[in-house]
PDB file of C-alpha atoms and ligand atoms in Angstrom:
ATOM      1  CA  UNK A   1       3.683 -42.176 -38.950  1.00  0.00           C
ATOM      2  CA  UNK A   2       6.333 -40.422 -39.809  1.00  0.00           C
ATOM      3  CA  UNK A   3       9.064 -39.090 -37.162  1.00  0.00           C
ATOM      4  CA  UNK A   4      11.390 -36.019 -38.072  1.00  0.00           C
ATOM      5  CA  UNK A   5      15.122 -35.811 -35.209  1.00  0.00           C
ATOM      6  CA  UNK A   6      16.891 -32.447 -35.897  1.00  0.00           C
ATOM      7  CA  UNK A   7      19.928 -32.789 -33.327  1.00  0.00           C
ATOM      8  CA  UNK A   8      23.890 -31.721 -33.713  1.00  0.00           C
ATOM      9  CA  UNK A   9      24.540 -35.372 -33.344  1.00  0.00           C
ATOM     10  CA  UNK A  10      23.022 -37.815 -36.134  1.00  0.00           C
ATOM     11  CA  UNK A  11      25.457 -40.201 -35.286  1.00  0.00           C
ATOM     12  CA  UNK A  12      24.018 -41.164 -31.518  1.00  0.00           C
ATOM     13  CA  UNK A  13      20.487 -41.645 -32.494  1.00  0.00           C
ATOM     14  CA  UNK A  14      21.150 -43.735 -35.677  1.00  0.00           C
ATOM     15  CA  UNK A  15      22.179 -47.065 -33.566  1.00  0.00           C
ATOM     16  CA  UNK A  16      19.333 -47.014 -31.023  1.00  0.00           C
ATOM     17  CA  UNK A  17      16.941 -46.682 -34.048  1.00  0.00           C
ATOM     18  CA  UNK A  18      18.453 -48.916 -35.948  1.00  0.00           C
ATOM     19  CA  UNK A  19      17.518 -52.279 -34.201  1.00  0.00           C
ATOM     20  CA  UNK A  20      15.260 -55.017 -33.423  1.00  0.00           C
ATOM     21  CA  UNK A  21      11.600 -53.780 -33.761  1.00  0.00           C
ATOM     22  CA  UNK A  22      12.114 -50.474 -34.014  1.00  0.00           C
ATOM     23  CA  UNK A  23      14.202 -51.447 -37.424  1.00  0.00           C
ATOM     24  CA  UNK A  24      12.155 -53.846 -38.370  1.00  0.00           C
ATOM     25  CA  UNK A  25       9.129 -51.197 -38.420  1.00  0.00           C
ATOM     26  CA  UNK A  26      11.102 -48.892 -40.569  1.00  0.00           C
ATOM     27  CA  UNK A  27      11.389 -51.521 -42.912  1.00  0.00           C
ATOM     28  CA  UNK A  28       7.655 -52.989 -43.066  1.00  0.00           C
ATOM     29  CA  UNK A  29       6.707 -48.919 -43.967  1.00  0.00           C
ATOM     30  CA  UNK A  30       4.674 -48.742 -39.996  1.00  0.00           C
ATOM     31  CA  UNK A  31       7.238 -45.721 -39.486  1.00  0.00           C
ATOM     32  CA  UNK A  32       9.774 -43.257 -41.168  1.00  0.00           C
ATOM     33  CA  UNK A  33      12.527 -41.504 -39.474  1.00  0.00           C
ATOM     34  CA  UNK A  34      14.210 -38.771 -40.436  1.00  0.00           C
ATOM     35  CA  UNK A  35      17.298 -37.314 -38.814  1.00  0.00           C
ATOM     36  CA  UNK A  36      18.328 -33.861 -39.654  1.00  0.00           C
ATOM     37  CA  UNK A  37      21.951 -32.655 -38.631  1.00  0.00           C
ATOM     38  CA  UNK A  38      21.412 -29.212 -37.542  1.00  0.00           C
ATOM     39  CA  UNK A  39      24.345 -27.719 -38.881  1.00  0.00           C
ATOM     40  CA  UNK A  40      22.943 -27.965 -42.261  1.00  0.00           C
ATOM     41  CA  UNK A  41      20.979 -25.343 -41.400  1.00  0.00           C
ATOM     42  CA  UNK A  42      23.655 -22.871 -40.353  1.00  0.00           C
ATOM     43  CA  UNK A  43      23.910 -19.789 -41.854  1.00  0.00           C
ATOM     44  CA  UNK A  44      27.857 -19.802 -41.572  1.00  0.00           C
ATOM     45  CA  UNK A  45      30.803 -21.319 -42.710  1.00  0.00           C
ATOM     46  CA  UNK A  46      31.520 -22.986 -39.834  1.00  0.00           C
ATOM     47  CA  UNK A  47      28.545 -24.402 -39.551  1.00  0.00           C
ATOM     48  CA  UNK A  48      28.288 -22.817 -36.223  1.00  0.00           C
ATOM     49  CA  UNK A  49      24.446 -23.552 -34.372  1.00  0.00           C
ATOM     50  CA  UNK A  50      25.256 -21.563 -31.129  1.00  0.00           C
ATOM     51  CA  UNK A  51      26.708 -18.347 -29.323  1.00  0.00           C
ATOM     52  CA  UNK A  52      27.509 -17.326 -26.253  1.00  0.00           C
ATOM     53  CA  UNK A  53      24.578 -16.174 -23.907  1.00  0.00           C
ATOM     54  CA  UNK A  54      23.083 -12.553 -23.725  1.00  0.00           C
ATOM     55  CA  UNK A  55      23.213 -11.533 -19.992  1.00  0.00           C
ATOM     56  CA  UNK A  56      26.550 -12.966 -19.113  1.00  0.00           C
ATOM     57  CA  UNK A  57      25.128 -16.326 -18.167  1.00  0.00           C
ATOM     58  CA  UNK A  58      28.184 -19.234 -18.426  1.00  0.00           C
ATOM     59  CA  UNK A  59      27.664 -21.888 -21.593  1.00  0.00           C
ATOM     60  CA  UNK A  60      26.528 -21.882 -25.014  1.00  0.00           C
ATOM     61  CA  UNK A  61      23.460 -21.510 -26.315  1.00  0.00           C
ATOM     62  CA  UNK A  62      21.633 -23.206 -29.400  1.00  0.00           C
ATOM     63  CA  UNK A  63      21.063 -20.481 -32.087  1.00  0.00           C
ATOM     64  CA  UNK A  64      17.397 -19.109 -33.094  1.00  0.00           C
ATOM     65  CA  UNK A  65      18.025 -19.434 -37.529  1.00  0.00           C
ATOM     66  CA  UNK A  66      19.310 -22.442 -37.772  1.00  0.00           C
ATOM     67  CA  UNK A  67      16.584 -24.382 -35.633  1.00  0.00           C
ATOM     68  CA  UNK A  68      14.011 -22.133 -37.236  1.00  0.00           C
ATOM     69  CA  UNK A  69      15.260 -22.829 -41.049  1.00  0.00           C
ATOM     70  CA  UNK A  70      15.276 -26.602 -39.795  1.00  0.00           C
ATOM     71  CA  UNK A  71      11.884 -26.645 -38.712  1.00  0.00           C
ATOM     72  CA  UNK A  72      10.100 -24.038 -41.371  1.00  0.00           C
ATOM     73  CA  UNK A  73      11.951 -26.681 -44.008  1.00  0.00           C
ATOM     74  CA  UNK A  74       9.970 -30.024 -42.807  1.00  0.00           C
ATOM     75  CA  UNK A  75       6.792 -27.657 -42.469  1.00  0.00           C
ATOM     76  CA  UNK A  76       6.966 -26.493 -46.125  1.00  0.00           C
ATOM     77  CA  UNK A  77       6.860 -29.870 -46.857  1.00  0.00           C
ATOM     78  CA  UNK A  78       3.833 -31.361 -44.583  1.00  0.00           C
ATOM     79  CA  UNK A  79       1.705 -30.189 -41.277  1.00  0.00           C
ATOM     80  CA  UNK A  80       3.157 -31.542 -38.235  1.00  0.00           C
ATOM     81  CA  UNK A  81       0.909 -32.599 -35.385  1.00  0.00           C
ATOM     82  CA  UNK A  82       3.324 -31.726 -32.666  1.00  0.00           C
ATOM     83  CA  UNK A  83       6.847 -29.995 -32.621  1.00  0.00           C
ATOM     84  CA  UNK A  84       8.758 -31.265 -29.307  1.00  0.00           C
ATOM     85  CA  UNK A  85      12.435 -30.392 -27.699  1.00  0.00           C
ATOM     86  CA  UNK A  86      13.788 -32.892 -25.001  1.00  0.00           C
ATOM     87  CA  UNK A  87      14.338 -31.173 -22.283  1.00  0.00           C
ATOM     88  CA  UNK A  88      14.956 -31.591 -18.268  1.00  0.00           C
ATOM     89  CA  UNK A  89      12.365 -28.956 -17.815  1.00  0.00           C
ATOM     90  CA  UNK A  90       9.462 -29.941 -19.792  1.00  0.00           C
ATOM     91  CA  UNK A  91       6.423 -32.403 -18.610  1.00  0.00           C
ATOM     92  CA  UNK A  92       7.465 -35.603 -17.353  1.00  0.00           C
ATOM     93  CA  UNK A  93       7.459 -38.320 -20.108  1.00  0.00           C
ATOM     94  CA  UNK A  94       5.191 -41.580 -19.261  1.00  0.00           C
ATOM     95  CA  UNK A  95       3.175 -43.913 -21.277  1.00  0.00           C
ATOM     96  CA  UNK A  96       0.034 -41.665 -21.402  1.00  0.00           C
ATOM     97  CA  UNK A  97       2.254 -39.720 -23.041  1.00  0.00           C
ATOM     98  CA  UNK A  98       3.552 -42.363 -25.726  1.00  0.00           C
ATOM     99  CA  UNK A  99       0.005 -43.325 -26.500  1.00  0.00           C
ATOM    100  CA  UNK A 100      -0.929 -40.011 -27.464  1.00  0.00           C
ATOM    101  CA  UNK A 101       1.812 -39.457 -29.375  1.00  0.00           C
ATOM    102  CA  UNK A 102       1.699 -42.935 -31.065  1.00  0.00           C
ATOM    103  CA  UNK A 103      -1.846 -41.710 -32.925  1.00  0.00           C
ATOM    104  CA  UNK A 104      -0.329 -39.080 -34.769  1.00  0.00           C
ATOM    105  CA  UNK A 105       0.294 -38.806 -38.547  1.00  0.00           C
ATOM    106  CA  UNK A 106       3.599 -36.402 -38.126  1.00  0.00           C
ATOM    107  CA  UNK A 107       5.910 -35.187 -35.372  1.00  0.00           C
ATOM    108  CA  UNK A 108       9.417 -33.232 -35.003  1.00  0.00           C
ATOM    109  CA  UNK A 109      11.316 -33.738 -32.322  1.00  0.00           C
ATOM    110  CA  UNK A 110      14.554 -31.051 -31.681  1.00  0.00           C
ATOM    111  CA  UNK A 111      17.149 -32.263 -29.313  1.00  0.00           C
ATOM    112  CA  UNK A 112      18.362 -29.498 -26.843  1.00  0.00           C
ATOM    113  CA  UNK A 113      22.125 -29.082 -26.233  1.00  0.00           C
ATOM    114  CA  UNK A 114      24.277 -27.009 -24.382  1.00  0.00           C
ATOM    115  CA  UNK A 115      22.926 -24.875 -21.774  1.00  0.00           C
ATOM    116  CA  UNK A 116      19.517 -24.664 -24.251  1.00  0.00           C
ATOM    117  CA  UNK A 117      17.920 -22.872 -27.238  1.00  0.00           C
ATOM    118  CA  UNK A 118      17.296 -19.771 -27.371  1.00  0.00           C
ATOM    119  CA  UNK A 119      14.005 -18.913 -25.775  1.00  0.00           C
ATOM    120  CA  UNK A 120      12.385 -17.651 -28.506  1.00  0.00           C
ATOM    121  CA  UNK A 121      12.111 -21.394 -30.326  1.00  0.00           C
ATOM    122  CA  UNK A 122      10.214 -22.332 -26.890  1.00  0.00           C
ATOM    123  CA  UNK A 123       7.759 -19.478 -27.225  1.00  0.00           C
ATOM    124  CA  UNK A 124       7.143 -19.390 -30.655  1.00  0.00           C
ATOM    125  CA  UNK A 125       8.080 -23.035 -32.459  1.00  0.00           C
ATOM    126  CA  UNK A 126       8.055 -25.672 -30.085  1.00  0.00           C
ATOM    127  CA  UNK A 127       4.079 -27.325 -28.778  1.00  0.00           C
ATOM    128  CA  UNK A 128       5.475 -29.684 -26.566  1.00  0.00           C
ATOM    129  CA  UNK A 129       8.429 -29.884 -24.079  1.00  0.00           C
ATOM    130  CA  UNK A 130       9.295 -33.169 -22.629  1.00  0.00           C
ATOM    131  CA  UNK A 131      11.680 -34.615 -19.752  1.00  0.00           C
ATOM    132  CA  UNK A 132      12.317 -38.017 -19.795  1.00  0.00           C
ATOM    133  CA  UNK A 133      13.074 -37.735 -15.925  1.00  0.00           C
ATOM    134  CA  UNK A 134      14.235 -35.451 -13.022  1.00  0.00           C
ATOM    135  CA  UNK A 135      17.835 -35.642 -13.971  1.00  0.00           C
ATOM    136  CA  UNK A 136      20.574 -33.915 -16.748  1.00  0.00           C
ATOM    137  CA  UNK A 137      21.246 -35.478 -19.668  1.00  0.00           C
ATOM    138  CA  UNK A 138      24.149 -34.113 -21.884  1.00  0.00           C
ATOM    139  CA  UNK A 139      21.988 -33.934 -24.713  1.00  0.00           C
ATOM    140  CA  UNK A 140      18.373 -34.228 -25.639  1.00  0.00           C
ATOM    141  CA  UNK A 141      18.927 -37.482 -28.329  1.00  0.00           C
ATOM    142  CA  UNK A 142      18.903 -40.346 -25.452  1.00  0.00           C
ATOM    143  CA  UNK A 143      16.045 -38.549 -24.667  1.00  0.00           C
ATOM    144  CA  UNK A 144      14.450 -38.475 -28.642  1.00  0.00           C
ATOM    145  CA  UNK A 145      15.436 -42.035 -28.725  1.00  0.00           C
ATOM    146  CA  UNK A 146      13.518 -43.551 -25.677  1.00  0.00           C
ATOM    147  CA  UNK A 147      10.713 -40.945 -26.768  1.00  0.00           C
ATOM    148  CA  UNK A 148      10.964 -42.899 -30.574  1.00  0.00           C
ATOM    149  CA  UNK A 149      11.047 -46.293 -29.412  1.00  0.00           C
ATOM    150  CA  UNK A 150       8.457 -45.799 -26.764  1.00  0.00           C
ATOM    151  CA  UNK A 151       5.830 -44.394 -29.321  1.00  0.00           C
ATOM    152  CA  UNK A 152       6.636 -46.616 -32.398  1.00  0.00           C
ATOM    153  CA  UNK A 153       6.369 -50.130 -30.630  1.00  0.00           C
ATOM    154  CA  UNK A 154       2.381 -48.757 -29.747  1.00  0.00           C
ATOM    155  CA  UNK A 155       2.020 -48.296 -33.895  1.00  0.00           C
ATOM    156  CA  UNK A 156      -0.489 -51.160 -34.891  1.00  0.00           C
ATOM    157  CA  UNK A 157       1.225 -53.997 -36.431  1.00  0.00           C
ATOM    158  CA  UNK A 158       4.731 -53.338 -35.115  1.00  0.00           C
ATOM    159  CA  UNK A 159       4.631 -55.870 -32.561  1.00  0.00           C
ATOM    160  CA  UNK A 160       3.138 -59.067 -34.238  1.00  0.00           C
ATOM    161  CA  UNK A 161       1.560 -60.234 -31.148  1.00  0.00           C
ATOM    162  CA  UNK A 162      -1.059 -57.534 -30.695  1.00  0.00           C
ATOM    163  CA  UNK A 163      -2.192 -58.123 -27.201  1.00  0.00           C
ATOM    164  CA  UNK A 164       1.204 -57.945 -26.494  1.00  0.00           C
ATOM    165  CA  UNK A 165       1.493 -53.485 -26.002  1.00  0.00           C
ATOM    166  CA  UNK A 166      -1.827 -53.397 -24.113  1.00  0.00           C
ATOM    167  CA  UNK A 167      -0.103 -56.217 -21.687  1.00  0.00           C
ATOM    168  CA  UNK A 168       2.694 -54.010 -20.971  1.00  0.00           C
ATOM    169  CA  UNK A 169       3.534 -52.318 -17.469  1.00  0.00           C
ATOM    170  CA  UNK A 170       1.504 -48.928 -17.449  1.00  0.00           C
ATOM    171  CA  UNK A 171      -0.650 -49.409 -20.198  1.00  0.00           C
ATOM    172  CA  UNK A 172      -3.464 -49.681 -17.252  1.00  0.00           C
ATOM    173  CA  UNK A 173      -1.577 -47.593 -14.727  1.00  0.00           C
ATOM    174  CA  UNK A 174      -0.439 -51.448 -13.593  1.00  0.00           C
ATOM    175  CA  UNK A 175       2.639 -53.289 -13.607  1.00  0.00           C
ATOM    176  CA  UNK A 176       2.696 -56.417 -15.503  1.00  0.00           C
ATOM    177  CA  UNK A 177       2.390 -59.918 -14.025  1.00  0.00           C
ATOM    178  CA  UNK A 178       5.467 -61.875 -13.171  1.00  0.00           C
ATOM    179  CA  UNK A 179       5.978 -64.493 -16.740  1.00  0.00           C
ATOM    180  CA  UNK A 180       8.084 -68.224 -16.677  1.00  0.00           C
ATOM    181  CA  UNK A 181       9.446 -70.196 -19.204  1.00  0.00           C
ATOM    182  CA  UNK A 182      10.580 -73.525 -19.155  1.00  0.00           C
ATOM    183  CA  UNK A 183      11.767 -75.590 -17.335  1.00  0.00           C
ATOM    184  CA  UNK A 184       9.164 -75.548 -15.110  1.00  0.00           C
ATOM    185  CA  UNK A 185      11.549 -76.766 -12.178  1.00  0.00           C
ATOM    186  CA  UNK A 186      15.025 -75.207 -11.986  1.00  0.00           C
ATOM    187  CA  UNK A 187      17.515 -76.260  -9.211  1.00  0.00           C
ATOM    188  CA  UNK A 188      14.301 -76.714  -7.096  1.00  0.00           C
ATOM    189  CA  UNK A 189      12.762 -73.192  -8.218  1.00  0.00           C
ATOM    190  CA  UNK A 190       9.020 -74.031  -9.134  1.00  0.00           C
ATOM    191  CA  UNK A 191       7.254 -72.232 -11.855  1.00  0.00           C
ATOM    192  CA  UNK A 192       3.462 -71.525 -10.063  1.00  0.00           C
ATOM    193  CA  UNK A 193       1.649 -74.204 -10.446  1.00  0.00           C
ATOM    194  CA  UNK A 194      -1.342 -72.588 -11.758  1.00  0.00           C
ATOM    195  CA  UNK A 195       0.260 -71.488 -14.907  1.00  0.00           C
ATOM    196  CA  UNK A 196       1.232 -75.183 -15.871  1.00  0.00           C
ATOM    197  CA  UNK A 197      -2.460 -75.656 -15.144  1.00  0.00           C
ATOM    198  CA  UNK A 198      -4.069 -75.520 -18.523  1.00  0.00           C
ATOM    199  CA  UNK A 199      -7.292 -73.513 -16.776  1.00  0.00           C
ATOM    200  CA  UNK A 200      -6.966 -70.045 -18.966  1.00  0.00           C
ATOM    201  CA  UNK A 201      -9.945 -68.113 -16.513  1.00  0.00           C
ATOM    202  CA  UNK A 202      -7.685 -69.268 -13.535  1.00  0.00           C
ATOM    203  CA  UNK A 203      -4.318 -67.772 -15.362  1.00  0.00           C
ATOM    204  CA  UNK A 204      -6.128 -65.122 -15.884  1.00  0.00           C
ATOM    205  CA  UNK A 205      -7.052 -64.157 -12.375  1.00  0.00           C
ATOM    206  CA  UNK A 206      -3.805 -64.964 -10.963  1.00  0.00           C
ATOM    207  CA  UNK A 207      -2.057 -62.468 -13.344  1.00  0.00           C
ATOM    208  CA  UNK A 208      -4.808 -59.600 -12.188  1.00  0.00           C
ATOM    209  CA  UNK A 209      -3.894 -60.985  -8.471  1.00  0.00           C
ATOM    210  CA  UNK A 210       0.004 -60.327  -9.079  1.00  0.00           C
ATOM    211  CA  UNK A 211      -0.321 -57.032 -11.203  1.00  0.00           C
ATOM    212  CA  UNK A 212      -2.289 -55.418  -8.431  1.00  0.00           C
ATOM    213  CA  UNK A 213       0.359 -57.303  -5.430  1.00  0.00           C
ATOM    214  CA  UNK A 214       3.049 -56.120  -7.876  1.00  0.00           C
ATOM    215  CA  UNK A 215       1.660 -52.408  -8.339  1.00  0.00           C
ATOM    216  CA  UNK A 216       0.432 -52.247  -4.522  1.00  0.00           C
ATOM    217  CA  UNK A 217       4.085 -53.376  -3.400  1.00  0.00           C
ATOM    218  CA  UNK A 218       6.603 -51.502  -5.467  1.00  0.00           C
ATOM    219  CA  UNK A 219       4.886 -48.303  -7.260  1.00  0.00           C
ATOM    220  CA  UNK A 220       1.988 -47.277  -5.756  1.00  0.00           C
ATOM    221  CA  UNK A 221       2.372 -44.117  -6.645  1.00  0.00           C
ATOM    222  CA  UNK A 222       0.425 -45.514 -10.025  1.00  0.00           C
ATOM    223  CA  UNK A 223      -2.536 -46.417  -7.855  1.00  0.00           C
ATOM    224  CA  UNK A 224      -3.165 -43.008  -6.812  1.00  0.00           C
ATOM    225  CA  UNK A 225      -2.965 -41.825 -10.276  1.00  0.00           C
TER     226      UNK A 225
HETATM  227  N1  LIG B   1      18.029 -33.142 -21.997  1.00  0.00           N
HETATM  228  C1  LIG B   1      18.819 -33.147 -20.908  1.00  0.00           C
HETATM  229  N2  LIG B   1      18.248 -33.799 -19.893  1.00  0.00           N
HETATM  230  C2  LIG B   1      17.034 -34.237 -20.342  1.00  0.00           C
HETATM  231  C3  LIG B   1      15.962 -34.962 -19.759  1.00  0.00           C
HETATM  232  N3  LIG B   1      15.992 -35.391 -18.503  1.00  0.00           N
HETATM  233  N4  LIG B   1      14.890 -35.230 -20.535  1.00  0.00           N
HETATM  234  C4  LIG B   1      14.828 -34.791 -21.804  1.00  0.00           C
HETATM  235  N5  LIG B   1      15.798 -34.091 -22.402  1.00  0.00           N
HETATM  236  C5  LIG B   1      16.897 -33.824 -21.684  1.00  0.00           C
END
């Protein structure tokens, strides 16, 4: 997969991506990310990417060339499954989501900033518009990196332990089962019994049991789903 970031702020989404698994799939080849600075693309001296609103409205607003030099740049070079800008108003991002995305070959993803982009991108460039959550960000790359991370821990072979994604909260509209490690007693605090039991259909059940008590008790809203 590989995972183009145009944003006006390289800088903020380097260290997120730059860790742990998500590094670590960079460097086995399971995922490439790119990230564009935007201002490459302007058309001035400045390196200006926005102007002031038509219409009055208060704030800046991101510019229609530079985004669309960006974006017709990567496409010159491959086809791109999806094209997506973080924003507060698009759907609202959940692991459905992530698996989907996680299948593809090729995605862009433009961070929004300011008071937006200029409609135009939304109408004629962008496929996908997604929130990460009903609240404001200041810009769209916290947003690009929880979308990133999210999507490339579901590649194949990122995670070595391969049950390990499918076990994970949502991935059956379910939270996931409480886990223990040792010691199995701690100041009195007992580890359940039936997980030091060695009987792996009994584990089993009880970690069904909890993920439905779990789900039941604090979200569920996923039940209904
Ligand atoms: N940009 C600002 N707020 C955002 C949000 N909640 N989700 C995605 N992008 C954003």
């Amino acid at each position: 997969m590989r995972i183009d970031i145009i944003t006006v702020l390289p800088e903020l989404l380097k260290s997120p991506l730059d860790h742990s698994i998500i590094k670590r799939a960079q460097q086995k080849g399971h995922v490439e990310i790119h990230i564009h600075n935007l201002r490459d693309y302007s058309t001035n001296k400045h390196r200006n990417i926005d102007d002031y609103a038509f219409g009055g409205e208060a704030g800046m607003v991101m510019m229609i060339e530079p985004i669309d030099r960006a974006i017709t740049a990567l496409k010159a070079e491959r086809n791109y499954d999806e094209i997506i800008y973080t924003s507060p108003d698009g759907i609202k991002y959940n692991q459905k989501e992530a698996n989907k995305l996680s299948v593809f070959e090729n995605i862009i993803i433009l961070c929004g900033h300011y008071k937006g982009i200029d409609q135009r991108i939304r109408e004629h460039i962008i496929t996908k518009e997604i929130s990460i959550g009903d609240y404001v960000l200041t810009g769209g790359e916290l947003a690009a990196a929880i979308i990133v991370d999210s999507v490339v821990r579901l590649i194949p072979g990122v995670i070595s332990d391969e049950t390990s994604a499918l076990t994970d909260s949502f991935q059956d509209d379910l939270l996931a089962p409480p886990v223990y490690t040792r010691p199995a007693e701690y100041k009195g605090w007992k580890v359940p019994d039936v997980l030091l039991s060695g009987n792996l259909k009994e584990i089993d059940k009880w970690k069904e049991e909890q993920s439905i008590e779990r789900t039941k008790r604090l979200r569920p809203d996923l039940l209904d789903e």
